[in-house]
PDB file of C-alpha atoms in Angstrom:
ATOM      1  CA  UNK A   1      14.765  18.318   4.068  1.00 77.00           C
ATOM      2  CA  UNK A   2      15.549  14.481   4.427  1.00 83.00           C
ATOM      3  CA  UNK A   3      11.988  12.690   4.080  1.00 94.00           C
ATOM      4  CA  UNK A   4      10.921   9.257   3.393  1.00 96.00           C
ATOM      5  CA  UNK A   5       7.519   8.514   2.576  1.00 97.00           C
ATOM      6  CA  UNK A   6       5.926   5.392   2.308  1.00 97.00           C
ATOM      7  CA  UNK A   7       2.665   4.904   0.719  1.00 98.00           C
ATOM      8  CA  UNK A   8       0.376   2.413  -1.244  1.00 98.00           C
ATOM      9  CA  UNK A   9      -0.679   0.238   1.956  1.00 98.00           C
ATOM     10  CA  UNK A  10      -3.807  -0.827   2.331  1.00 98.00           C
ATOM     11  CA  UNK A  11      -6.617  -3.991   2.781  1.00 98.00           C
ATOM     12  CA  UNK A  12      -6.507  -6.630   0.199  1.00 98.00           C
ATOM     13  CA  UNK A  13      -7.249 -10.077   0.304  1.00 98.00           C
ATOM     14  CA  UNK A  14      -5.415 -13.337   0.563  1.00 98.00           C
ATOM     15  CA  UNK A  15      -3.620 -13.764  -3.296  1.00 98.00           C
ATOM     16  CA  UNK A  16      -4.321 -10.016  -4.032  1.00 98.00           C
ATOM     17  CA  UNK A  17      -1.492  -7.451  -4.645  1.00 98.00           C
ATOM     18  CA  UNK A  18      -0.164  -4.127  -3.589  1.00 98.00           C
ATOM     19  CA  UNK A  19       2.299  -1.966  -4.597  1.00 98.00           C
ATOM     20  CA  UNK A  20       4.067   0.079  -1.712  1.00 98.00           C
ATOM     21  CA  UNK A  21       6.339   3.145  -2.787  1.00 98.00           C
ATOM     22  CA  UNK A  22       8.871   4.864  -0.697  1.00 97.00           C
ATOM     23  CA  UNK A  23       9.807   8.300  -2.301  1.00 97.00           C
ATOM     24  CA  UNK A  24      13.084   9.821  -0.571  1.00 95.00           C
ATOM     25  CA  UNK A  25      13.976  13.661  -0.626  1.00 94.00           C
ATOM     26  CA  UNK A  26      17.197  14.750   0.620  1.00 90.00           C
ATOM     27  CA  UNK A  27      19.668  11.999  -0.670  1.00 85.00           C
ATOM     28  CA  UNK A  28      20.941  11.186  -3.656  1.00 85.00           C
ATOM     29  CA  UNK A  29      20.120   7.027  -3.718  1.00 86.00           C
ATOM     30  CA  UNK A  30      23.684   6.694  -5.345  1.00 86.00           C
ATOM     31  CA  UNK A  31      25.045   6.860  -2.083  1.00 89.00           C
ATOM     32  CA  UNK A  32      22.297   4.545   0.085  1.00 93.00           C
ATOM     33  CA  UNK A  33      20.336   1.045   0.052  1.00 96.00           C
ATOM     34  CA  UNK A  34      17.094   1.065   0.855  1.00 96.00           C
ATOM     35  CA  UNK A  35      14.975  -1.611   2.783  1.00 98.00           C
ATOM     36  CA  UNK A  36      11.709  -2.481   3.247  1.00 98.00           C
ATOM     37  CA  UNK A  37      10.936  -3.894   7.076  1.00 98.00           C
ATOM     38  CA  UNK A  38       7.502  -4.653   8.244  1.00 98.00           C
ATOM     39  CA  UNK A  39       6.665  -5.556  11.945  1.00 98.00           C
ATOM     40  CA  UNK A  40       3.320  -7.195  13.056  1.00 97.00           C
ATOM     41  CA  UNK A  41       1.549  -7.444  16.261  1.00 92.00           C
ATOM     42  CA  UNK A  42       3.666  -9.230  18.970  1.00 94.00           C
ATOM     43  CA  UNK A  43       6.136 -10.036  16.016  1.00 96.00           C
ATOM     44  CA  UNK A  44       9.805  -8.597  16.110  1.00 97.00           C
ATOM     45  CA  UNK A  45      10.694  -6.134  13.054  1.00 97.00           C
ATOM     46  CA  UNK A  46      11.398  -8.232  10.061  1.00 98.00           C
ATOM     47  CA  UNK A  47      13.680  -7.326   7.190  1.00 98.00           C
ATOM     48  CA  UNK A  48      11.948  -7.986   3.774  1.00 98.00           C
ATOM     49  CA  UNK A  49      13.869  -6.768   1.167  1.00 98.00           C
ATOM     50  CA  UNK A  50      16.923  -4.567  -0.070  1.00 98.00           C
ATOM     51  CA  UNK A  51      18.148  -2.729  -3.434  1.00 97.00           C
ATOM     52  CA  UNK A  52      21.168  -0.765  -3.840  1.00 95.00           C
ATOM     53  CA  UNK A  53      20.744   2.908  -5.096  1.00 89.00           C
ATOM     54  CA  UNK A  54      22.356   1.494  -8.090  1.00 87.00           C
ATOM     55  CA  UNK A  55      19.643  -1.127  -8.400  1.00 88.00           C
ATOM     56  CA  UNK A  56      22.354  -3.625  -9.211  1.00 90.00           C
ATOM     57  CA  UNK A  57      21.730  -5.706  -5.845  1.00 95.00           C
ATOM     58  CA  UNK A  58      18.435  -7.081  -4.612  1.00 97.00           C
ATOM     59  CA  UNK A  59      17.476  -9.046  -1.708  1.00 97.00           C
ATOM     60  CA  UNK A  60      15.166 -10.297  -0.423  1.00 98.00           C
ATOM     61  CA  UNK A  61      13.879 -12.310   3.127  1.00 98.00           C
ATOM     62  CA  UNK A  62      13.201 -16.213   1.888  1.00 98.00           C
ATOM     63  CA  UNK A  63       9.342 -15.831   3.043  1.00 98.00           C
ATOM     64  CA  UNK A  64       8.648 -13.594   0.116  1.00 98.00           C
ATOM     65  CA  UNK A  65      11.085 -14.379  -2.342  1.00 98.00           C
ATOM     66  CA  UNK A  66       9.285 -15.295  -5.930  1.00 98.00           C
ATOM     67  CA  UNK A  67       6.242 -13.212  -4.261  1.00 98.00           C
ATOM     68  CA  UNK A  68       7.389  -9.867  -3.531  1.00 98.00           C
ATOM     69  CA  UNK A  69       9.636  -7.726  -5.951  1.00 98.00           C
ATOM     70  CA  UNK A  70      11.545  -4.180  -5.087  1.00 98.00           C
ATOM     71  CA  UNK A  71      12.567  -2.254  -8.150  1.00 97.00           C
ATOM     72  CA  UNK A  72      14.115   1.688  -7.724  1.00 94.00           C
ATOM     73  CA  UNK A  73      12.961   4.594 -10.262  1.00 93.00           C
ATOM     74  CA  UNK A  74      16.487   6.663 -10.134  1.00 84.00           C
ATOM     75  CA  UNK A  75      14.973   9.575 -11.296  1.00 88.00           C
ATOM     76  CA  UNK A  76      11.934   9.673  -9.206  1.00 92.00           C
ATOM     77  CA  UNK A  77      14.158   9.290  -5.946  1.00 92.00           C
ATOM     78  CA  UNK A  78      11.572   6.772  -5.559  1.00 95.00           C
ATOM     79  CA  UNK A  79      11.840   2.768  -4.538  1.00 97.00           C
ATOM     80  CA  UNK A  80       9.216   0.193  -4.771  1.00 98.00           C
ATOM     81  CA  UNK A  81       7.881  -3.007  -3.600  1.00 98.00           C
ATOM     82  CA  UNK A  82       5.303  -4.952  -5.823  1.00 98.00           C
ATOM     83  CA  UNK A  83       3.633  -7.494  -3.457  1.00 98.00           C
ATOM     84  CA  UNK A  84       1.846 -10.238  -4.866  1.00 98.00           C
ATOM     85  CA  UNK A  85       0.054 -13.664  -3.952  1.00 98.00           C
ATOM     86  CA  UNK A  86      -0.625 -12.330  -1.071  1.00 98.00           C
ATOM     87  CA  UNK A  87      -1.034 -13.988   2.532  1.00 98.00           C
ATOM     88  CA  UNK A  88      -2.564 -13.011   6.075  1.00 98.00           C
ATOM     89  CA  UNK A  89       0.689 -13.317   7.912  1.00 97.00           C
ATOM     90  CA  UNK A  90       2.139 -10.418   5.386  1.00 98.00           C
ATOM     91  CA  UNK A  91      -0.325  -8.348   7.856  1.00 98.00           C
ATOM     92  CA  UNK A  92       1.832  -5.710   9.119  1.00 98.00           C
ATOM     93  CA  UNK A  93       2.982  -2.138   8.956  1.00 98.00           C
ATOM     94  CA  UNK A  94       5.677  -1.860   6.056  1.00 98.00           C
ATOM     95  CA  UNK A  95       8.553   0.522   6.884  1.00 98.00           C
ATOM     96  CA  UNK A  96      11.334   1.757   4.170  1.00 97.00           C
ATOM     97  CA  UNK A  97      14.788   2.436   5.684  1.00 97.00           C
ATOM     98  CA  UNK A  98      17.933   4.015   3.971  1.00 96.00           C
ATOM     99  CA  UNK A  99      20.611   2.196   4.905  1.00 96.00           C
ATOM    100  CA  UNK A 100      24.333   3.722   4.733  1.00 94.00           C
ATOM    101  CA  UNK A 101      26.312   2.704   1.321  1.00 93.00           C
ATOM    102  CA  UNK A 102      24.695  -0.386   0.563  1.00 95.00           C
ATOM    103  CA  UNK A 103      22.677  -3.194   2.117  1.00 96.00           C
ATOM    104  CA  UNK A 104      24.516  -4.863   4.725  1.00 95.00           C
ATOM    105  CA  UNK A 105      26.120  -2.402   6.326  1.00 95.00           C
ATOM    106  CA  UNK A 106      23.646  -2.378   9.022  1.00 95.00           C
ATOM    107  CA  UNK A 107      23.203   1.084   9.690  1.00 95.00           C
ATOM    108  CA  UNK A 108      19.609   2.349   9.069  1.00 96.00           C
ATOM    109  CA  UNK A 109      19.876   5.890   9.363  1.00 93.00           C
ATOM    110  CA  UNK A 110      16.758   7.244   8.563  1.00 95.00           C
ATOM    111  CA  UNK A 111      13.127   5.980   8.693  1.00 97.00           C
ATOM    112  CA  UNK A 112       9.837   6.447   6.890  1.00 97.00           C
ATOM    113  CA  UNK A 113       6.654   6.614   9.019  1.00 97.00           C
ATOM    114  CA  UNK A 114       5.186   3.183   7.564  1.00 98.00           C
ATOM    115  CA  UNK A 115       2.216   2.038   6.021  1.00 98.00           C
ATOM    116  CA  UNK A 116      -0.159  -0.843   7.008  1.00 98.00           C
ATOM    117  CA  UNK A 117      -0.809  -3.491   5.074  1.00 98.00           C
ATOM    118  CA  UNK A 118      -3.998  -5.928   5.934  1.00 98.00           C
ATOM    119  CA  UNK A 119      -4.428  -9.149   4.172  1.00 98.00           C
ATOM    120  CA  UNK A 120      -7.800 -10.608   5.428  1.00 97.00           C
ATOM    121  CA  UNK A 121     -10.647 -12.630   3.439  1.00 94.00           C
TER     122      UNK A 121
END
């Protein structure tokens, strides 16, 4: 069955890390992008970063660039996001998203159930 799991969330404080992992069952990453969102309290859902199934194109939102860094294990089905120098107003619950043939397209068909991540000294 079609899954995406999210995981690796948790409290850390300001400059720590985390690494969040999004392991996907039921499609072949070939054929999808996948995206890390986050939303906070009273905040709209942000994008934060993309990576083709391919791994050949990466983006990323310009409040985490040089900070945050998605990568994509192929054979694990499984795409990640190293977060580091970390800051209170990355407070939120992460989300990953596979988006339809590659990033851009705009069409987020399928959701994982997010995981919270709490920067706070």
């Amino acid at each position: 069955q079609l899954e995406l799991v999210e995981s690796g969330g948790g409290l850390v404080q300001p400059g720590g890390s985390l690494r969040l992992s999004c392991a996907v069952s039921g499609l072949t990453l070939n054929n999808w992008a996948i995206n890390w969102f986050r939303q906070a309290p009273g905040k709209e859902r942000e994008g934060v970063s993309c990576i083709s199934g391919s791994g050949d194109t990466r983006n990323y939102t310009d409040s985490v660039k040089g900070r945050f860094t998605i990568s994509i294990d192929d054979a694990k089905n499984t795409v990640y996001l190293q977060m580091n120098s970390l800051k209170p107003e990355d407070t939120a619950v992460y989300y990953c998203a596979a988006e339809a043939t590659r990033c851009g397209s705009g069409w987020y068909n399928y959701w994982g159930q997010g995981t919270q991540v709490t920067v706070s000294s």
